Amino acid sequence: MRMLINVAETVVADALRGMAAAHPELTVDVENRVIVRRDAPVAGKVGLISGGGSGHEPLHGGFVGPGMLSAACPGEVFTSPVPDQMLRAAAAVDSGAGVLFVVKNYTGDVLNFDMAAELAEDEGIQVAKVLVNDDVAVLDSLFTAGRRGTGATLFVEKIAGAAADEGMPLARVEAIARQVNESSRSFGVALSSVTTPAKGSPTFDLPSGELELGIGIHGEPGRERRAMMTAREIADFSVQAVLEDLEPRNPVLVLVNGMGATPLLELYGYHAEVRRVLDERGVTVARTLVGNYVTSLDMAGASVTLCQVDEELLRLWDAPVSTPGLRWGM
Amino acid sequence: MRMLINVAETVVADALRGMAAAHPELTVDVENRVIVRRDAPVAGKVGLISGGGSGHEPLHGGFVGPGMLSAACPGEVFTSPVPDQMLRAAAAVDSGAGVLFVVKNYTGDVLNFDMAAELAEDEGIQVAKVLVNDDVAVLDSLFTAGRRGTGATLFVEKIAGAAADEGMPLARVEAIARQVNESSRSFGVALSSVTTPAKGSPTFDLPSGELELGIGIHGEPGRERRAMMTAREIADFSVQAVLEDLEPRNPVLVLVNGMGATPLLELYGYHAEVRRVLDERGVTVARTLVGNYVTSLDMAGASVTLCQVDEELLRLWDAPVSTPGLRWGM
């Protein structure tokens, strides 16, 4: 175990204590595991709430703040948060304008957010939900029926967050979130396994010199395993997989996302190859983000997410945002 | 090799191509390896230039932009850039107000920046230099006479960058940079070795279950090796090492910096312990930064840097900054 932790049992609570101390601009309820914008509830504003297993930081807690999420609910590592967390989050951020749950498509998350929606509605909070399922690697997976939700979550949270901050009504914020998800596709590769604190040894066996094409963000199997490929070859394969499922007529947002242990130096080099393929395929790039945003603990590897944007989505993407993990314009 | 690269020989050039494509707000000269603020030279403004071996990203190229560096010169991985790069950078950013070189204390960097300063002065550019040597782990090291320069580089570049953007003259920017360095101390630990692309195997042997206390950012040996410790114990040891050398009477900036492969979840948990020790020791924290800023490729581990600030330094720290790696207020 090469982990900077106390004991596996307290990893999430310890991280929340550390977040609370580092970010006085957020309200971090360590005991109940809810991270909330300090200014919530904002009168007339739709509340945007997400959550999921921990281990993907800065997603989701690092995306709470003006211009993005109103609240986030972190579960145990790679484990769905419970409905009580989401209900607390909804109660904390609802101003009467309702809340939108952004749910990555994993069975536990879907069930628990469904239950939380029922509970919140019983308390008179209007709830809408959007499912994120952008990963084209496989249909059905270890924890998923249908496609998995990965990098597009960042696009959904940013763009719907801007829409909510502009005061758009719940139905409109929901429609925009759905449009972003439907306009996004992802494909990821792993160069190493991930090790969770609870298990303390690699989740799967990936010998050095091999890679897994189409990896999930919890180490779920992808499409195939191969002998190590160059960044150029991986970009060819990954972007092709994405473009088979999404033929952009409009410009795209590009996310080249590190899985956690791959150095930024390599991510930029990988981005050069991703951009080359997009140029070759005639895809116009509107904006680019390179870094570690939707991670898988200490996994080495990277994913590519494209999101096709019209003028409104691009304007909302460019809108100011101020969160620990994503910040510009304020 | 678990690397997302083409070949070791092109890692830096590939990354620069990727940076150029991702950041149209920067001028990236891939061939000559200089990254420059798009608006340089800014009339009347001191140019702030840094550089060093690659492999520590986002340092330094990711800190180029309004409010921070005017230009950066990336060398090969863990290898000093050459004087010609620094000279080009100086010529690109000098508006007649002179340039300040921010130099981490490694023998190669010191020699090459010295030579570049002579060359630039021959061309009529006024040059000042500040040496960053904040790492209290060891005196003299594999590539260093005296203390190594690590996390404080971020504080120097941010605060001196703000001073330069305010239009302060060269002597004042230099004095502020020197004050920041003298007010800063760091201590880092490694939980794994680092692997460079050129070598392709770990730089040093660190068995799982052991850690190196006082590691350098190129894998230089630290103070001692021990059986794995908890985050709580590592924070006790690291903060103690820093406070033995720096007794803050003023509030401090805190940087909890990941070496590269340690998940953000763990870094936040580690920060909770660092903050606990600071509270116990009566040290007041003004601002906190947690994340991967001065990295060592794929090394697992983290460092702590404290910087004692007076009102002026804190004001300059809070000033708006807009770079790929650090951004707020604009």
PDB file of C-alpha atoms in Angstrom, chain B residues 48-264:
ATOM      1  CA  LEU B  48       9.088  37.520 -14.574  1.00  0.00           C
ATOM      2  CA  ILE B  49      10.810  34.442 -15.993  1.00  0.00           C
ATOM      3  CA  SER B  50      11.360  31.004 -14.592  1.00  0.00           C
ATOM      4  CA  GLY B  51      12.207  27.572 -15.883  1.00  0.00           C
ATOM      5  CA  GLY B  52      13.744  24.281 -14.997  1.00  0.00           C
ATOM      6  CA  GLY B  53      13.623  20.651 -15.916  1.00  0.00           C
ATOM      7  CA  SER B  54      10.296  19.284 -17.130  1.00  0.00           C
ATOM      8  CA  GLY B  55       8.403  16.737 -15.057  1.00  0.00           C
ATOM      9  CA  HIS B  56       7.125  19.141 -12.379  1.00  0.00           C
ATOM     10  CA  GLU B  57       4.006  20.347 -14.213  1.00  0.00           C
ATOM     11  CA  PRO B  58       2.077  22.577 -13.881  1.00  0.00           C
ATOM     12  CA  LEU B  59       5.320  24.277 -12.706  1.00  0.00           C
ATOM     13  CA  HIS B  60       6.590  26.367 -14.580  1.00  0.00           C
ATOM     14  CA  GLY B  61       4.808  26.572 -17.952  1.00  0.00           C
ATOM     15  CA  GLY B  62       1.409  26.197 -16.316  1.00  0.00           C
ATOM     16  CA  PHE B  63       2.085  29.330 -14.266  1.00  0.00           C
ATOM     17  CA  VAL B  64       2.529  31.661 -17.231  1.00  0.00           C
ATOM     18  CA  GLY B  65      -0.166  34.288 -17.584  1.00  0.00           C
ATOM     19  CA  PRO B  66      -1.556  37.520 -16.176  1.00  0.00           C
ATOM     20  CA  GLY B  67      -0.683  37.869 -12.495  1.00  0.00           C
ATOM     21  CA  MET B  68       2.130  35.312 -12.510  1.00  0.00           C
ATOM     22  CA  LEU B  69       5.023  34.453 -14.868  1.00  0.00           C
ATOM     23  CA  SER B  70       5.721  36.360 -18.075  1.00  0.00           C
ATOM     24  CA  ALA B  71       7.544  33.375 -19.544  1.00  0.00           C
ATOM     25  CA  ALA B  72       8.827  29.901 -18.739  1.00  0.00           C
ATOM     26  CA  CYS B  73      11.632  27.773 -20.180  1.00  0.00           C
ATOM     27  CA  PRO B  74      11.152  24.011 -19.905  1.00  0.00           C
ATOM     28  CA  GLY B  75      14.229  21.809 -20.087  1.00  0.00           C
ATOM     29  CA  GLU B  76      14.318  18.115 -20.807  1.00  0.00           C
ATOM     30  CA  VAL B  77      12.842  15.972 -18.028  1.00  0.00           C
ATOM     31  CA  PHE B  78      14.691  16.757 -14.791  1.00  0.00           C
ATOM     32  CA  THR B  79      17.338  18.658 -16.789  1.00  0.00           C
ATOM     33  CA  SER B  80      18.024  22.382 -16.756  1.00  0.00           C
ATOM     34  CA  PRO B  81      16.935  24.457 -19.735  1.00  0.00           C
ATOM     35  CA  VAL B  82      19.776  26.098 -21.656  1.00  0.00           C
ATOM     36  CA  PRO B  83      20.774  29.784 -21.559  1.00  0.00           C
ATOM     37  CA  ASP B  84      19.497  30.363 -25.077  1.00  0.00           C
ATOM     38  CA  GLN B  85      15.939  29.615 -23.931  1.00  0.00           C
ATOM     39  CA  MET B  86      16.179  32.103 -21.082  1.00  0.00           C
ATOM     40  CA  LEU B  87      17.676  34.713 -23.355  1.00  0.00           C
ATOM     41  CA  ARG B  88      14.829  34.315 -25.831  1.00  0.00           C
ATOM     42  CA  ALA B  89      12.338  34.574 -22.990  1.00  0.00           C
ATOM     43  CA  ALA B  90      14.010  37.742 -21.702  1.00  0.00           C
ATOM     44  CA  ALA B  91      13.981  39.318 -25.152  1.00  0.00           C
ATOM     45  CA  ALA B  92      10.314  38.393 -25.585  1.00  0.00           C
ATOM     46  CA  VAL B  93       9.074  39.908 -22.338  1.00  0.00           C
ATOM     47  CA  ASP B  94      11.397  42.823 -21.586  1.00  0.00           C
ATOM     48  CA  SER B  95       9.704  46.166 -22.059  1.00  0.00           C
ATOM     49  CA  GLY B  96      12.726  48.097 -20.839  1.00  0.00           C
ATOM     50  CA  ALA B  97      11.777  47.637 -17.179  1.00  0.00           C
ATOM     51  CA  GLY B  98      14.033  44.615 -16.834  1.00  0.00           C
ATOM     52  CA  VAL B  99      13.432  40.965 -16.017  1.00  0.00           C
ATOM     53  CA  LEU B 100      13.606  38.852 -12.869  1.00  0.00           C
ATOM     54  CA  PHE B 101      14.812  35.257 -13.124  1.00  0.00           C
ATOM     55  CA  VAL B 102      13.253  32.905 -10.566  1.00  0.00           C
ATOM     56  CA  VAL B 103      15.753  30.077 -10.176  1.00  0.00           C
ATOM     57  CA  LYS B 104      15.266  26.901  -8.185  1.00  0.00           C
ATOM     58  CA  ASN B 105      18.489  25.989  -6.432  1.00  0.00           C
ATOM     59  CA  TYR B 106      19.870  23.172  -8.581  1.00  0.00           C
ATOM     60  CA  THR B 107      23.394  23.441  -9.904  1.00  0.00           C
ATOM     61  CA  GLY B 108      22.475  23.233 -13.578  1.00  0.00           C
ATOM     62  CA  ASP B 109      19.688  25.791 -13.309  1.00  0.00           C
ATOM     63  CA  VAL B 110      21.891  28.198 -11.353  1.00  0.00           C
ATOM     64  CA  LEU B 111      24.743  28.010 -13.871  1.00  0.00           C
ATOM     65  CA  ASN B 112      22.510  28.360 -16.902  1.00  0.00           C
ATOM     66  CA  PHE B 113      20.453  31.234 -15.536  1.00  0.00           C
ATOM     67  CA  ASP B 114      23.729  32.976 -14.566  1.00  0.00           C
ATOM     68  CA  MET B 115      24.999  32.627 -18.106  1.00  0.00           C
ATOM     69  CA  ALA B 116      21.687  33.788 -19.543  1.00  0.00           C
ATOM     70  CA  ALA B 117      21.784  36.859 -17.296  1.00  0.00           C
ATOM     71  CA  GLU B 118      25.195  37.801 -18.673  1.00  0.00           C
ATOM     72  CA  LEU B 119      24.034  37.306 -22.233  1.00  0.00           C
ATOM     73  CA  ALA B 120      20.871  39.330 -21.654  1.00  0.00           C
ATOM     74  CA  GLU B 121      22.796  42.156 -20.021  1.00  0.00           C
ATOM     75  CA  ASP B 122      25.091  42.179 -23.059  1.00  0.00           C
ATOM     76  CA  GLU B 123      21.961  42.836 -25.080  1.00  0.00           C
ATOM     77  CA  GLY B 124      20.972  45.690 -22.824  1.00  0.00           C
ATOM     78  CA  ILE B 125      18.355  43.908 -20.754  1.00  0.00           C
ATOM     79  CA  GLN B 126      18.474  44.604 -17.039  1.00  0.00           C
ATOM     80  CA  VAL B 127      18.401  41.316 -15.116  1.00  0.00           C
ATOM     81  CA  ALA B 128      17.884  40.435 -11.462  1.00  0.00           C
ATOM     82  CA  LYS B 129      17.817  36.928 -10.018  1.00  0.00           C
ATOM     83  CA  VAL B 130      16.257  35.288  -7.011  1.00  0.00           C
ATOM     84  CA  LEU B 131      17.204  31.825  -5.828  1.00  0.00           C
ATOM     85  CA  VAL B 132      14.509  29.582  -4.352  1.00  0.00           C
ATOM     86  CA  ASN B 133      15.845  27.254  -1.655  1.00  0.00           C
ATOM     87  CA  ASP B 134      13.032  26.366   0.703  1.00  0.00           C
ATOM     88  CA  ASP B 135      13.435  22.621   1.248  1.00  0.00           C
ATOM     89  CA  VAL B 136      14.599  22.015   4.824  1.00  0.00           C
ATOM     90  CA  ALA B 137      15.052  18.265   4.349  1.00  0.00           C
ATOM     91  CA  VAL B 138      18.784  18.256   3.645  1.00  0.00           C
ATOM     92  CA  LEU B 139      21.677  20.634   3.182  1.00  0.00           C
ATOM     93  CA  ASP B 140      23.399  19.823  -0.119  1.00  0.00           C
ATOM     94  CA  SER B 141      21.865  17.136  -2.259  1.00  0.00           C
ATOM     95  CA  LEU B 142      22.306  15.143  -5.450  1.00  0.00           C
ATOM     96  CA  PHE B 143      22.048  18.194  -7.744  1.00  0.00           C
ATOM     97  CA  THR B 144      22.318  21.018  -5.224  1.00  0.00           C
ATOM     98  CA  ALA B 145      24.734  22.913  -3.041  1.00  0.00           C
ATOM     99  CA  GLY B 146      22.676  24.277  -0.152  1.00  0.00           C
ATOM    100  CA  ARG B 147      18.962  23.691   0.188  1.00  0.00           C
ATOM    101  CA  ARG B 148      16.804  22.547  -2.716  1.00  0.00           C
ATOM    102  CA  GLY B 149      14.091  24.703  -4.253  1.00  0.00           C
ATOM    103  CA  THR B 150      10.615  23.144  -4.243  1.00  0.00           C
ATOM    104  CA  GLY B 151       7.100  24.281  -3.261  1.00  0.00           C
ATOM    105  CA  ALA B 152       8.034  27.872  -2.398  1.00  0.00           C
ATOM    106  CA  THR B 153       8.597  28.443  -6.116  1.00  0.00           C
ATOM    107  CA  LEU B 154       4.831  28.669  -6.525  1.00  0.00           C
ATOM    108  CA  PHE B 155       4.600  31.315  -3.806  1.00  0.00           C
ATOM    109  CA  VAL B 156       7.496  33.314  -5.274  1.00  0.00           C
ATOM    110  CA  GLU B 157       6.075  33.187  -8.807  1.00  0.00           C
ATOM    111  CA  LYS B 158       2.544  34.119  -7.718  1.00  0.00           C
ATOM    112  CA  ILE B 159       3.456  36.946  -5.359  1.00  0.00           C
ATOM    113  CA  ALA B 160       6.274  38.451  -7.417  1.00  0.00           C
ATOM    114  CA  GLY B 161       4.057  38.060 -10.474  1.00  0.00           C
ATOM    115  CA  ALA B 162       1.373  40.162  -8.832  1.00  0.00           C
ATOM    116  CA  ALA B 163       3.989  42.748  -7.828  1.00  0.00           C
ATOM    117  CA  ALA B 164       5.236  42.947 -11.402  1.00  0.00           C
ATOM    118  CA  ASP B 165       1.698  43.269 -12.743  1.00  0.00           C
ATOM    119  CA  GLU B 166       1.117  46.178 -10.377  1.00  0.00           C
ATOM    120  CA  GLY B 167       3.977  47.952 -12.112  1.00  0.00           C
ATOM    121  CA  MET B 168       6.509  47.790  -9.292  1.00  0.00           C
ATOM    122  CA  PRO B 169      10.109  48.428 -10.397  1.00  0.00           C
ATOM    123  CA  LEU B 170      12.620  45.614 -10.777  1.00  0.00           C
ATOM    124  CA  ALA B 171      14.402  46.179  -7.461  1.00  0.00           C
ATOM    125  CA  ARG B 172      11.094  46.054  -5.602  1.00  0.00           C
ATOM    126  CA  VAL B 173       9.859  42.921  -7.405  1.00  0.00           C
ATOM    127  CA  GLU B 174      13.209  41.288  -6.664  1.00  0.00           C
ATOM    128  CA  ALA B 175      13.037  42.253  -2.986  1.00  0.00           C
ATOM    129  CA  ILE B 176       9.526  40.847  -2.684  1.00  0.00           C
ATOM    130  CA  ALA B 177      10.523  37.602  -4.388  1.00  0.00           C
ATOM    131  CA  ARG B 178      13.457  37.308  -1.985  1.00  0.00           C
ATOM    132  CA  GLN B 179      11.224  38.009   1.000  1.00  0.00           C
ATOM    133  CA  VAL B 180       8.806  35.273  -0.097  1.00  0.00           C
ATOM    134  CA  ASN B 181      11.599  32.750  -0.440  1.00  0.00           C
ATOM    135  CA  GLU B 182      13.099  33.679   2.914  1.00  0.00           C
ATOM    136  CA  SER B 183       9.675  33.376   4.521  1.00  0.00           C
ATOM    137  CA  SER B 184       9.031  29.895   3.079  1.00  0.00           C
ATOM    138  CA  ARG B 185      10.017  26.365   4.063  1.00  0.00           C
ATOM    139  CA  SER B 186       9.065  22.947   2.661  1.00  0.00           C
ATOM    140  CA  PHE B 187       9.319  19.280   3.523  1.00  0.00           C
ATOM    141  CA  GLY B 188       8.266  16.380   1.286  1.00  0.00           C
ATOM    142  CA  VAL B 189       7.815  12.629   1.527  1.00  0.00           C
ATOM    143  CA  ALA B 190       7.774   9.923  -1.126  1.00  0.00           C
ATOM    144  CA  LEU B 191       5.686   6.766  -0.987  1.00  0.00           C
ATOM    145  CA  SER B 192       7.047   5.536  -4.302  1.00  0.00           C
ATOM    146  CA  SER B 193       9.932   6.279  -6.611  1.00  0.00           C
ATOM    147  CA  VAL B 194       9.633   8.318  -9.769  1.00  0.00           C
ATOM    148  CA  THR B 195      10.186   6.850 -13.236  1.00  0.00           C
ATOM    149  CA  THR B 196      11.572   9.078 -15.987  1.00  0.00           C
ATOM    150  CA  PRO B 197      10.724   8.343 -19.626  1.00  0.00           C
ATOM    151  CA  ALA B 198      14.406   8.144 -20.562  1.00  0.00           C
ATOM    152  CA  LYS B 199      15.252   5.511 -17.959  1.00  0.00           C
ATOM    153  CA  GLY B 200      11.918   3.724 -18.002  1.00  0.00           C
ATOM    154  CA  SER B 201      12.454   2.111 -14.609  1.00  0.00           C
ATOM    155  CA  PRO B 202      12.257   3.576 -11.079  1.00  0.00           C
ATOM    156  CA  THR B 203      14.972   6.125 -10.257  1.00  0.00           C
ATOM    157  CA  PHE B 204      15.428   4.616  -6.816  1.00  0.00           C
ATOM    158  CA  ASP B 205      14.254   1.529  -5.034  1.00  0.00           C
ATOM    159  CA  LEU B 206      11.510   2.142  -2.472  1.00  0.00           C
ATOM    160  CA  PRO B 207       9.749  -1.056  -1.458  1.00  0.00           C
ATOM    161  CA  SER B 208       5.995  -0.886  -0.898  1.00  0.00           C
ATOM    162  CA  GLY B 209       5.441  -0.386   2.800  1.00  0.00           C
ATOM    163  CA  GLU B 210       8.309   2.075   3.229  1.00  0.00           C
ATOM    164  CA  LEU B 211       8.542   5.812   2.759  1.00  0.00           C
ATOM    165  CA  GLU B 212      11.322   8.353   2.251  1.00  0.00           C
ATOM    166  CA  LEU B 213      11.139  11.357   4.566  1.00  0.00           C
ATOM    167  CA  GLY B 214      12.557  14.528   3.025  1.00  0.00           C
ATOM    168  CA  ILE B 215      12.461  13.445  -0.619  1.00  0.00           C
ATOM    169  CA  GLY B 216      13.557  15.813  -3.381  1.00  0.00           C
ATOM    170  CA  ILE B 217      11.401  16.519  -6.426  1.00  0.00           C
ATOM    171  CA  HIS B 218      13.746  14.521  -8.640  1.00  0.00           C
ATOM    172  CA  GLY B 219      13.866  11.581  -6.248  1.00  0.00           C
ATOM    173  CA  GLU B 220      16.969  12.842  -4.439  1.00  0.00           C
ATOM    174  CA  PRO B 221      17.447  11.089  -1.093  1.00  0.00           C
ATOM    175  CA  GLY B 222      15.884  12.658   1.972  1.00  0.00           C
ATOM    176  CA  ARG B 223      16.662  12.437   5.657  1.00  0.00           C
ATOM    177  CA  GLU B 224      15.699   8.885   6.362  1.00  0.00           C
ATOM    178  CA  ARG B 225      13.688   5.917   5.276  1.00  0.00           C
ATOM    179  CA  ARG B 226      11.105   4.340   7.530  1.00  0.00           C
ATOM    180  CA  ALA B 227       8.386   1.742   7.603  1.00  0.00           C
ATOM    181  CA  MET B 228       5.129   3.243   6.342  1.00  0.00           C
ATOM    182  CA  MET B 229       3.582   5.841   8.652  1.00  0.00           C
ATOM    183  CA  THR B 230       0.025   7.149   8.917  1.00  0.00           C
ATOM    184  CA  ALA B 231      -0.969  10.503   7.445  1.00  0.00           C
ATOM    185  CA  ARG B 232      -1.149  11.761  11.016  1.00  0.00           C
ATOM    186  CA  GLU B 233       2.439  10.707  11.741  1.00  0.00           C
ATOM    187  CA  ILE B 234       3.739  12.051   8.432  1.00  0.00           C
ATOM    188  CA  ALA B 235       2.101  15.421   9.093  1.00  0.00           C
ATOM    189  CA  ASP B 236       3.584  15.533  12.589  1.00  0.00           C
ATOM    190  CA  PHE B 237       7.055  14.817  11.201  1.00  0.00           C
ATOM    191  CA  SER B 238       6.836  17.129   8.177  1.00  0.00           C
ATOM    192  CA  VAL B 239       5.352  20.166   9.881  1.00  0.00           C
ATOM    193  CA  GLN B 240       7.779  19.765  12.764  1.00  0.00           C
ATOM    194  CA  ALA B 241      10.668  19.770  10.277  1.00  0.00           C
ATOM    195  CA  VAL B 242       9.374  22.981   8.715  1.00  0.00           C
ATOM    196  CA  LEU B 243       8.675  24.729  12.019  1.00  0.00           C
ATOM    197  CA  GLU B 244      12.140  23.890  13.343  1.00  0.00           C
ATOM    198  CA  ASP B 245      13.424  26.195  10.634  1.00  0.00           C
ATOM    199  CA  LEU B 246      10.655  28.783  10.481  1.00  0.00           C
ATOM    200  CA  GLU B 247       8.896  30.200  13.505  1.00  0.00           C
ATOM    201  CA  PRO B 248       5.985  32.124  12.031  1.00  0.00           C
ATOM    202  CA  ARG B 249       4.873  35.169  13.948  1.00  0.00           C
ATOM    203  CA  ASN B 250       2.541  36.165  11.114  1.00  0.00           C
ATOM    204  CA  PRO B 251      -0.160  34.090   9.404  1.00  0.00           C
ATOM    205  CA  VAL B 252       1.016  31.592   6.798  1.00  0.00           C
ATOM    206  CA  LEU B 253       0.057  30.431   3.357  1.00  0.00           C
ATOM    207  CA  VAL B 254      -0.164  26.632   3.319  1.00  0.00           C
ATOM    208  CA  LEU B 255       0.551  24.506   0.276  1.00  0.00           C
ATOM    209  CA  VAL B 256      -0.182  20.791   0.544  1.00  0.00           C
ATOM    210  CA  ASN B 257       1.307  19.636  -2.708  1.00  0.00           C
ATOM    211  CA  GLY B 258       0.950  16.249  -4.363  1.00  0.00           C
ATOM    212  CA  MET B 259       4.015  14.700  -5.976  1.00  0.00           C
ATOM    213  CA  GLY B 260       1.920  13.403  -8.847  1.00  0.00           C
ATOM    214  CA  ALA B 261       0.401   9.984  -8.236  1.00  0.00           C
ATOM    215  CA  THR B 262      -1.223  10.539  -4.855  1.00  0.00           C
ATOM    216  CA  PRO B 263      -4.995  10.958  -5.266  1.00  0.00           C
ATOM    217  CA  LEU B 264      -6.589  14.289  -4.355  1.00  0.00           C
TER     218      LEU B 264
END
